[in-house]
Coordinates of C-alpha atoms in Angstrom, one line a residue:
X95 CA 0.0 0.0 0.0
X96 CA 1.0 3.7 0.0
X97 CA 3.7 4.6 2.4
X98 CA 2.6 7.0 5.1
X99 CA 3.0 10.6 3.9
X100 CA 2.7 12.3 7.3
X101 CA 3.2 10.9 10.7
X102 CA -0.1 10.6 12.5
X103 CA 0.2 12.3 15.9
X104 CA -1.7 9.6 17.6
X105 CA -4.4 7.0 16.9
X106 CA -6.9 5.7 19.4
X107 CA -9.0 2.5 19.0
X108 CA -11.1 0.5 21.4
X109 CA -13.0 -2.8 21.8
X110 CA -15.7 -4.2 24.1
X111 CA -15.6 -6.7 26.9
X112 CA -18.1 -9.5 27.0
X113 CA -20.2 -11.5 29.3
X114 CA -22.0 -14.8 28.8
X115 CA -25.7 -14.0 29.1
X116 CA -26.8 -17.7 29.3
X117 CA -25.5 -21.1 28.5
X118 CA -22.3 -21.4 30.6
X119 CA -21.4 -25.0 31.5
X120 CA -24.1 -26.5 29.3
X121 CA -22.1 -25.2 26.3
X122 CA -19.4 -27.7 27.2
X123 CA -21.9 -30.5 26.4
X124 CA -23.0 -29.3 23.0
X125 CA -25.8 -26.9 24.0
X126 CA -25.8 -23.3 22.7
X127 CA -24.8 -20.3 24.7
X128 CA -25.2 -16.5 24.1
X129 CA -22.6 -13.9 24.8
X130 CA -23.1 -10.1 24.9
X131 CA -20.7 -7.4 24.0
X132 CA -20.4 -4.9 26.9
X133 CA -19.6 -1.5 25.5
X134 CA -19.4 0.3 28.8
X135 CA -16.5 -1.8 29.9
X136 CA -13.8 -1.5 27.3
X137 CA -10.1 -1.5 26.3
X138 CA -8.6 1.5 24.6
X139 CA -5.3 1.5 22.8
X140 CA -3.4 4.7 21.9
X141 CA -0.4 4.7 19.5
X142 CA 2.0 7.6 19.3
X143 CA 5.3 8.0 17.5
X144 CA 8.5 7.7 19.6
X145 CA 12.2 7.0 18.9
X146 CA 13.8 3.6 19.4
X147 CA 12.3 0.4 20.7
X148 CA 8.5 -0.1 21.0
X149 CA 7.4 1.2 24.4
X150 CA 4.4 -0.2 26.3
X151 CA 2.4 1.7 29.0
X152 CA -0.2 -0.4 30.8
X153 CA -1.5 -1.4 34.2
X154 CA 0.5 -4.7 34.0
X155 CA 3.7 -3.5 32.5
X156 CA 5.6 -0.2 31.7
X157 CA 8.7 -0.3 29.6
X158 CA 10.3 -1.6 26.4
X159 CA 8.3 -4.4 24.6
X160 CA 11.4 -6.5 24.5
X161 CA 11.6 -6.6 28.3
X162 CA 7.9 -7.5 28.8
X163 CA 7.3 -10.4 31.3
X164 CA 6.4 -13.8 30.1
X165 CA 2.8 -13.7 31.1
X166 CA 2.3 -11.0 28.5
X167 CA 3.9 -13.1 25.8
X168 CA 0.6 -13.1 23.9
X169 CA 0.7 -9.4 23.5
X170 CA 4.3 -9.3 22.5
X171 CA 3.8 -11.9 19.8
X172 CA 0.6 -10.2 18.6
X173 CA 2.4 -6.9 18.1
X174 CA 5.3 -8.5 16.3
X175 CA 3.1 -10.6 14.0
X176 CA 0.8 -7.6 13.2
X177 CA 3.8 -5.4 12.3
X178 CA 5.1 -8.2 10.2
X179 CA 1.8 -8.5 8.4
X180 CA 1.9 -4.7 7.8
X181 CA 5.5 -4.8 6.7
X182 CA 6.6 -2.4 9.4
X183 CA 9.7 -2.5 11.6
X184 CA 9.5 -3.3 15.3
X185 CA 10.4 0.3 16.4
X186 CA 9.3 3.9 17.0
X187 CA 5.9 3.2 18.7
X188 CA 4.6 4.2 22.1
X189 CA 1.6 2.0 22.8
X190 CA -0.7 2.9 25.7
X191 CA -3.1 0.2 26.8
X192 CA -5.9 1.4 29.0
X193 CA -8.5 -1.2 30.1
X194 CA -11.5 -1.1 32.3
X195 CA -12.0 -4.9 31.9
X196 CA -11.2 -6.8 35.1
X197 CA -8.9 -9.8 34.5
X198 CA -10.1 -13.3 35.3
X199 CA -13.7 -12.4 35.6
X200 CA -15.0 -14.1 32.4
X201 CA -15.2 -10.8 30.7
X202 CA -12.7 -11.5 27.9
X203 CA -10.0 -9.0 29.0
X204 CA -7.2 -10.6 26.9
X205 CA -9.3 -10.7 23.7
X206 CA -10.5 -7.2 24.3
X207 CA -6.9 -6.0 24.6
X208 CA -5.9 -7.9 21.4
X209 CA -8.8 -6.5 19.3
X210 CA -8.1 -2.9 20.3
X211 CA -4.3 -3.4 19.6
X212 CA -4.8 -4.8 16.2
X213 CA -7.4 -2.1 15.3
X214 CA -5.0 0.6 16.5
X215 CA -1.9 -0.8 14.6
X216 CA -3.8 -1.1 11.4
X217 CA -5.3 2.4 11.7
X218 CA -1.9 3.9 12.7
X219 CA -0.4 2.6 9.5
X220 CA -3.5 3.6 7.5
X221 CA -4.2 0.0 6.4
X222 CA -7.7 -1.3 5.9
X223 CA -8.7 -4.1 8.3
X224 CA -11.4 -6.7 7.6
X225 CA -13.2 -8.5 10.4
X226 CA -11.8 -11.8 9.1
X227 CA -8.2 -10.5 9.3
X228 CA -8.9 -9.0 12.7
X229 CA -10.2 -12.3 14.2
X230 CA -7.4 -14.4 12.6
X231 CA -4.7 -12.0 14.0
X232 CA -6.3 -11.8 17.5
X233 CA -6.2 -15.6 17.6
X234 CA -2.4 -15.5 17.7
X235 CA -2.4 -14.1 21.3
X236 CA -5.5 -15.9 22.4
X237 CA -3.8 -19.3 21.5
X238 CA -0.8 -18.4 23.7
X239 CA -3.0 -17.3 26.6
X240 CA -5.8 -19.9 26.4
X241 CA -4.3 -22.9 24.6
X242 CA -7.4 -23.6 22.5
X243 CA -9.6 -20.5 22.5
X244 CA -13.1 -20.9 21.2
X245 CA -12.9 -17.7 19.3
X246 CA -15.9 -16.5 21.3
X247 CA -14.1 -13.7 23.3
X248 CA -12.6 -12.1 20.2
X249 CA -15.8 -12.4 18.2
X250 CA -17.8 -10.7 21.0
X251 CA -15.1 -8.1 21.7
X252 CA -15.4 -6.9 18.2
X253 CA -19.2 -7.3 17.8
X254 CA -22.2 -5.0 18.0
X255 CA -24.8 -7.8 18.5
X256 CA -25.2 -10.7 20.9
X257 CA -23.4 -13.8 19.7
X258 CA -24.9 -17.3 19.6
X259 CA -22.2 -19.9 19.8
X260 CA -21.8 -23.7 20.1
X261 CA -18.8 -25.9 20.9
X262 CA -18.7 -27.1 17.3
X263 CA -17.4 -23.6 16.3
X264 CA -20.8 -22.1 15.3
X265 CA -20.6 -18.3 16.0
X266 CA -23.3 -16.1 14.7
X267 CA -24.8 -12.7 15.5
X268 CA -28.3 -12.6 17.1
X269 CA -30.9 -9.9 16.5
X270 CA -31.7 -8.0 19.6
X271 CA -34.6 -5.6 20.3
X272 CA -34.7 -5.2 24.1
X273 CA -35.4 -2.1 26.0
X274 CA -33.8 -2.8 29.4
X275 CA -30.6 -2.6 31.4
X276 CA -28.1 -5.1 32.6
X277 CA -26.2 -4.6 35.9
X278 CA -23.0 -6.6 36.1
X279 CA -21.6 -6.9 39.7
X280 CA -18.3 -8.3 40.7
X281 CA -18.3 -10.6 43.8
X282 CA -14.6 -9.7 44.4
X283 CA -13.9 -13.4 44.3
X284 CA -11.9 -14.8 41.3
X285 CA -14.1 -17.2 39.3
X286 CA -12.6 -20.8 39.1
X287 CA -13.7 -22.0 35.7
X288 CA -11.6 -25.2 35.4
X289 CA -12.6 -26.3 38.9
X290 CA -16.3 -25.5 38.1
X291 CA -16.1 -27.5 34.8
X292 CA -14.7 -30.4 36.8
X293 CA -17.6 -30.3 39.4
X294 CA -20.2 -30.4 36.6
X295 CA -18.3 -33.3 34.9
X296 CA -18.4 -35.3 38.2
X297 CA -22.0 -34.5 38.8
X298 CA -22.9 -35.8 35.3
X299 CA -20.9 -39.0 36.0
X300 CA -22.8 -39.9 39.2
X301 CA -26.2 -38.2 38.9
X302 CA -28.6 -38.7 36.0
X303 CA -30.7 -35.7 36.9
X304 CA -27.8 -33.4 36.1
X305 CA -28.1 -34.4 32.4
X306 CA -31.7 -32.9 32.5
X307 CA -30.3 -29.7 34.0
X308 CA -27.9 -29.4 31.1
X309 CA -30.7 -29.9 28.6
X310 CA -32.9 -27.4 30.4
X311 CA -30.1 -24.8 30.2
X312 CA -30.0 -25.5 26.4
X313 CA -33.8 -24.9 26.2
X314 CA -33.6 -21.7 28.2
X315 CA -30.8 -20.4 25.9
X316 CA -33.0 -21.0 22.8
X317 CA -35.9 -19.2 24.5
X318 CA -33.6 -16.3 25.3
X319 CA -32.8 -15.9 21.6
X320 CA -36.5 -15.5 20.9
X321 CA -37.2 -13.1 23.8
X322 CA -34.2 -10.9 22.8
X323 CA -35.9 -10.4 19.4
X324 CA -39.4 -9.7 20.9
X325 CA -38.5 -7.3 23.7
X326 CA -40.1 -9.6 26.3
X327 CA -38.2 -8.2 29.2
X328 CA -40.1 -9.9 32.1
X329 CA -39.8 -13.3 30.5
X330 CA -36.0 -12.7 30.0
X331 CA -35.8 -12.0 33.7
X332 CA -37.5 -15.2 34.6
X333 CA -35.3 -17.2 32.2
X334 CA -32.1 -15.7 33.8
X335 CA -33.4 -16.7 37.3
X336 CA -34.3 -20.2 36.2
X337 CA -30.9 -20.6 34.5
X338 CA -29.2 -19.6 37.8
X339 CA -31.3 -22.2 39.7
X340 CA -30.0 -24.9 37.3
X341 CA -26.4 -23.7 37.7
X342 CA -26.7 -23.7 41.4
X343 CA -28.0 -27.2 41.3
X344 CA -25.0 -28.2 39.2
X345 CA -22.8 -27.0 42.1
X346 CA -21.1 -23.9 40.5
X347 CA -22.5 -21.0 42.5
X348 CA -20.9 -19.5 45.6
X349 CA -22.2 -17.8 48.8
X350 CA -20.9 -14.4 47.7
X351 CA -22.8 -14.8 44.4
X352 CA -26.0 -15.9 46.1
X353 CA -25.8 -12.8 48.3
X354 CA -25.5 -10.4 45.4
X355 CA -28.3 -12.2 43.5
X356 CA -30.6 -11.8 46.6
X357 CA -29.8 -8.1 47.0
X358 CA -30.4 -7.4 43.3
X359 CA -33.7 -9.3 43.2
X360 CA -34.8 -7.6 46.4
X361 CA -34.0 -4.2 44.9
X362 CA -36.2 -4.6 41.8
X363 CA -34.2 -6.8 39.4
X364 CA -36.4 -8.9 37.1
X365 CA -34.0 -11.7 37.3
X366 CA -30.3 -12.5 38.1
X367 CA -27.7 -15.2 37.6
X368 CA -24.0 -15.9 37.8
X369 CA -22.1 -15.3 34.6
X370 CA -19.0 -17.2 33.4
X371 CA -17.4 -20.2 35.1
X372 CA -18.9 -19.6 38.6
X373 CA -17.5 -20.4 42.1
X374 CA -17.2 -16.6 42.4
X375 CA -16.8 -14.1 39.6
X376 CA -19.6 -11.8 38.4
X377 CA -23.4 -11.7 38.6
X378 CA -25.7 -10.2 36.0
X379 CA -29.1 -8.7 36.9
X380 CA -31.9 -7.4 34.6
X381 CA -33.6 -4.0 35.2
X382 CA -36.6 -2.6 33.3
X383 CA -35.2 1.0 33.3
X384 CA -32.3 3.1 34.3
X385 CA -33.6 4.4 37.7
X386 CA -34.1 0.8 38.8
X387 CA -30.7 -0.2 37.4
X388 CA -29.1 2.6 39.4
X389 CA -30.9 1.6 42.6
X390 CA -29.8 -2.0 42.2
X391 CA -26.2 -1.0 41.5
X392 CA -26.1 1.1 44.7
X393 CA -27.6 -1.7 46.8
X394 CA -25.1 -4.2 45.3
X395 CA -22.2 -1.9 46.1
X396 CA -23.5 -1.4 49.7
X397 CA -23.9 -5.1 49.9
X398 CA -20.2 -5.9 49.1
X399 CA -19.9 -5.9 45.3
X400 CA -16.3 -4.7 44.5
X401 CA -17.5 -3.1 41.2
X402 CA -20.7 -2.7 39.2
X403 CA -21.4 -1.7 35.6
X404 CA -24.6 -0.7 34.0
X405 CA -25.1 -1.6 30.3
X406 CA -28.1 -0.6 28.2
X407 CA -29.3 -3.6 26.2

């Protein structure tokens, strides 16, 4: 492509975080799940010219990219590979990564960072970027971080719609027409996904009723796709609550999660559930309007949530 005529002073690009709306755990057994892009919780990457080595500024690391610690290897490789694709040297960039996305909360923080980084590098070098290239490039760092990523986090971090996905690799956007608010609250306890997956696996081995819970979660997910299209907010609330009951029976809830759910529902939420792996992590609650959402958020904070976010659906 054309070489850059003038040096852009700076370029800023961002990406969403994500939550799983419904279908966690049952998705492992071939049932569908639905993820939502969360625009209020995002990662922003700013690129400016500098001299010498690539410099990184972030909450996890400040300094020269070549000195970055090993747990950020995914980011290092992603930057190198992207510059390689763009035919650019590994120099003269100051990259500032600013993320609101909490780590290890099932909100896709690594994918969110990767999507914003690739978008910013392409924009800085005035190179067009297709969604296919974006997702293929982001997969580089996700593979390093997650071994075998499903592709869900990066698909949702770069999406404007809910995403319907299955373990077989199906990932498709879902139509949404819902006038309501989602409150995400952090229990302050790190979710333990692999441990939770193991609990469910053992339950299924020794208890035939658990299979029914998995199938029920699949049905509730399909119903959710329908109510998202029809703006049926009260039914959506009931579905979320029922999904949580099933997840609790599968053994993946936590006292801190149960406490937040009770507070939210007592404060006017239409329904609440855990989101992500469970055994801690975050809770999502549905509110019919912003005043109720703000009241729920205040009550959750007073009741011990370490952070809350409100997202308009």
